[in-house]
């Protein structure tokens, strides 16, 4: 198992509560907005970065009651989180599971 796959598996295992999952999907959307805001106003970017932490950490504190995956896999877990969200948003998880089962 690659380091990325290991980080992603840990991320998925750390995000089982449905409300925490929703908060992390929102976090990923706000993170994408933060990148876009870099070209508009740095203050908007700063606000977006703070919001990502508020949403993500509140999901772990209030719903999941565990440590964020970022503590075990700093950096790479951001990519794992984005990958997880894109798979869920666009149905890629179902497509990939069908291809591997064939």
PDB file of C-alpha atoms in Angstrom:
ATOM      1  CA  UNK A   1       0.000   0.000   0.000  1.00  0.00           C
ATOM      2  CA  UNK A   2       1.400   3.383  -0.964  1.00  0.00           C
ATOM      3  CA  UNK A   3       1.803   6.197   1.528  1.00  0.00           C
ATOM      4  CA  UNK A   4      -1.057   8.086  -0.142  1.00  0.00           C
ATOM      5  CA  UNK A   5      -3.375   5.064  -0.013  1.00  0.00           C
ATOM      6  CA  UNK A   6      -2.458   4.517   3.633  1.00  0.00           C
ATOM      7  CA  UNK A   7      -3.202   8.173   4.447  1.00  0.00           C
ATOM      8  CA  UNK A   8      -6.492   8.022   2.555  1.00  0.00           C
ATOM      9  CA  UNK A   9      -7.559   4.837   4.338  1.00  0.00           C
ATOM     10  CA  UNK A  10      -6.754   6.481   7.672  1.00  0.00           C
ATOM     11  CA  UNK A  11      -8.677   9.603   6.608  1.00  0.00           C
ATOM     12  CA  UNK A  12     -11.770   7.580   5.670  1.00  0.00           C
ATOM     13  CA  UNK A  13     -11.615   5.601   8.922  1.00  0.00           C
ATOM     14  CA  UNK A  14     -11.397   8.871  10.889  1.00  0.00           C
ATOM     15  CA  UNK A  15     -14.483  10.335   9.195  1.00  0.00           C
ATOM     16  CA  UNK A  16     -17.408   7.971   9.749  1.00  0.00           C
ATOM     17  CA  UNK A  17     -20.001  10.308  11.270  1.00  0.00           C
ATOM     18  CA  UNK A  18     -22.290  11.719   8.536  1.00  0.00           C
ATOM     19  CA  UNK A  19     -22.258  15.273   9.919  1.00  0.00           C
ATOM     20  CA  UNK A  20     -18.471  15.209  10.143  1.00  0.00           C
ATOM     21  CA  UNK A  21     -18.356  14.044   6.523  1.00  0.00           C
ATOM     22  CA  UNK A  22     -20.604  16.935   5.450  1.00  0.00           C
ATOM     23  CA  UNK A  23     -18.446  19.401   7.378  1.00  0.00           C
ATOM     24  CA  UNK A  24     -15.344  18.055   5.646  1.00  0.00           C
ATOM     25  CA  UNK A  25     -16.965  18.331   2.222  1.00  0.00           C
ATOM     26  CA  UNK A  26     -17.773  21.957   3.074  1.00  0.00           C
ATOM     27  CA  UNK A  27     -14.183  22.378   4.261  1.00  0.00           C
ATOM     28  CA  UNK A  28     -12.902  21.156   0.902  1.00  0.00           C
ATOM     29  CA  UNK A  29     -15.181  23.547  -0.980  1.00  0.00           C
ATOM     30  CA  UNK A  30     -13.996  26.445   1.184  1.00  0.00           C
ATOM     31  CA  UNK A  31     -10.375  25.382   0.588  1.00  0.00           C
ATOM     32  CA  UNK A  32     -10.963  25.552  -3.167  1.00  0.00           C
ATOM     33  CA  UNK A  33     -12.535  28.988  -2.654  1.00  0.00           C
ATOM     34  CA  UNK A  34      -9.423  30.024  -0.686  1.00  0.00           C
ATOM     35  CA  UNK A  35      -7.233  29.236  -3.674  1.00  0.00           C
ATOM     36  CA  UNK A  36      -9.513  31.263  -5.949  1.00  0.00           C
ATOM     37  CA  UNK A  37      -9.532  34.134  -3.442  1.00  0.00           C
ATOM     38  CA  UNK A  38      -5.733  34.329  -3.667  1.00  0.00           C
ATOM     39  CA  UNK A  39      -6.294  36.149  -6.946  1.00  0.00           C
ATOM     40  CA  UNK A  40      -8.966  38.452  -5.516  1.00  0.00           C
ATOM     41  CA  UNK A  41      -8.017  39.529  -1.995  1.00  0.00           C
ATOM     42  CA  UNK A  42      -5.638  37.971   0.525  1.00  0.00           C
ATOM     43  CA  UNK A  43      -8.059  38.814   3.346  1.00  0.00           C
ATOM     44  CA  UNK A  44     -10.736  36.601   1.810  1.00  0.00           C
ATOM     45  CA  UNK A  45      -8.147  33.840   1.572  1.00  0.00           C
ATOM     46  CA  UNK A  46      -7.324  34.253   5.262  1.00  0.00           C
ATOM     47  CA  UNK A  47     -11.011  34.065   6.178  1.00  0.00           C
ATOM     48  CA  UNK A  48     -11.438  30.911   4.092  1.00  0.00           C
ATOM     49  CA  UNK A  49      -8.421  29.270   5.718  1.00  0.00           C
ATOM     50  CA  UNK A  50      -9.800  30.013   9.187  1.00  0.00           C
ATOM     51  CA  UNK A  51     -13.223  28.652   8.173  1.00  0.00           C
ATOM     52  CA  UNK A  52     -11.687  25.409   6.920  1.00  0.00           C
ATOM     53  CA  UNK A  53     -10.178  24.835  10.343  1.00  0.00           C
ATOM     54  CA  UNK A  54     -13.376  25.744  12.172  1.00  0.00           C
ATOM     55  CA  UNK A  55     -15.466  23.312  10.099  1.00  0.00           C
ATOM     56  CA  UNK A  56     -12.945  20.467  10.171  1.00  0.00           C
ATOM     57  CA  UNK A  57     -12.055  20.700  13.839  1.00  0.00           C
ATOM     58  CA  UNK A  58     -15.653  21.118  14.988  1.00  0.00           C
ATOM     59  CA  UNK A  59     -16.541  17.928  13.125  1.00  0.00           C
ATOM     60  CA  UNK A  60     -13.908  16.040  15.067  1.00  0.00           C
ATOM     61  CA  UNK A  61     -14.588  17.672  18.428  1.00  0.00           C
ATOM     62  CA  UNK A  62     -18.384  17.522  18.454  1.00  0.00           C
ATOM     63  CA  UNK A  63     -19.298  14.568  16.239  1.00  0.00           C
ATOM     64  CA  UNK A  64     -16.411  12.212  15.557  1.00  0.00           C
ATOM     65  CA  UNK A  65     -14.668  12.677  18.919  1.00  0.00           C
ATOM     66  CA  UNK A  66     -11.267  11.746  17.526  1.00  0.00           C
ATOM     67  CA  UNK A  67      -8.082  13.425  16.358  1.00  0.00           C
ATOM     68  CA  UNK A  68      -7.933  14.815  12.831  1.00  0.00           C
ATOM     69  CA  UNK A  69      -6.102  12.603  10.327  1.00  0.00           C
ATOM     70  CA  UNK A  70      -3.803  15.580   9.719  1.00  0.00           C
ATOM     71  CA  UNK A  71      -1.961  14.790  12.958  1.00  0.00           C
ATOM     72  CA  UNK A  72      -0.799  11.393  11.679  1.00  0.00           C
ATOM     73  CA  UNK A  73      -0.350  12.320   8.001  1.00  0.00           C
ATOM     74  CA  UNK A  74       0.396  16.050   7.780  1.00  0.00           C
ATOM     75  CA  UNK A  75       0.211  17.504   4.307  1.00  0.00           C
ATOM     76  CA  UNK A  76      -0.712  14.420   2.293  1.00  0.00           C
ATOM     77  CA  UNK A  77      -4.054  14.070   4.070  1.00  0.00           C
ATOM     78  CA  UNK A  78      -5.196  17.286   2.369  1.00  0.00           C
ATOM     79  CA  UNK A  79      -4.868  15.508  -0.977  1.00  0.00           C
ATOM     80  CA  UNK A  80      -6.564  12.424   0.461  1.00  0.00           C
ATOM     81  CA  UNK A  81      -9.431  14.615   1.670  1.00  0.00           C
ATOM     82  CA  UNK A  82      -9.855  16.275  -1.721  1.00  0.00           C
ATOM     83  CA  UNK A  83      -9.708  12.899  -3.457  1.00  0.00           C
ATOM     84  CA  UNK A  84     -12.340  11.530  -1.072  1.00  0.00           C
ATOM     85  CA  UNK A  85     -14.644  14.504  -1.695  1.00  0.00           C
ATOM     86  CA  UNK A  86     -14.279  14.336  -5.477  1.00  0.00           C
ATOM     87  CA  UNK A  87     -15.043  10.620  -5.432  1.00  0.00           C
ATOM     88  CA  UNK A  88     -18.215  11.308  -3.459  1.00  0.00           C
ATOM     89  CA  UNK A  89     -19.294  14.416  -5.379  1.00  0.00           C
ATOM     90  CA  UNK A  90     -18.954  12.938  -8.845  1.00  0.00           C
ATOM     91  CA  UNK A  91     -19.710   9.272  -8.134  1.00  0.00           C
ATOM     92  CA  UNK A  92     -16.152   8.237  -8.891  1.00  0.00           C
ATOM     93  CA  UNK A  93     -16.131   5.794  -5.962  1.00  0.00           C
ATOM     94  CA  UNK A  94     -18.936   3.753  -7.547  1.00  0.00           C
ATOM     95  CA  UNK A  95     -17.269   3.825 -10.959  1.00  0.00           C
ATOM     96  CA  UNK A  96     -13.910   2.762  -9.548  1.00  0.00           C
ATOM     97  CA  UNK A  97     -15.423  -0.046  -7.467  1.00  0.00           C
ATOM     98  CA  UNK A  98     -17.269  -1.370 -10.522  1.00  0.00           C
ATOM     99  CA  UNK A  99     -14.070  -1.386 -12.576  1.00  0.00           C
ATOM    100  CA  UNK A 100     -12.083  -3.215  -9.914  1.00  0.00           C
ATOM    101  CA  UNK A 101     -14.809  -5.841  -9.453  1.00  0.00           C
ATOM    102  CA  UNK A 102     -14.894  -6.662 -13.201  1.00  0.00           C
TER     103      UNK A 102
END
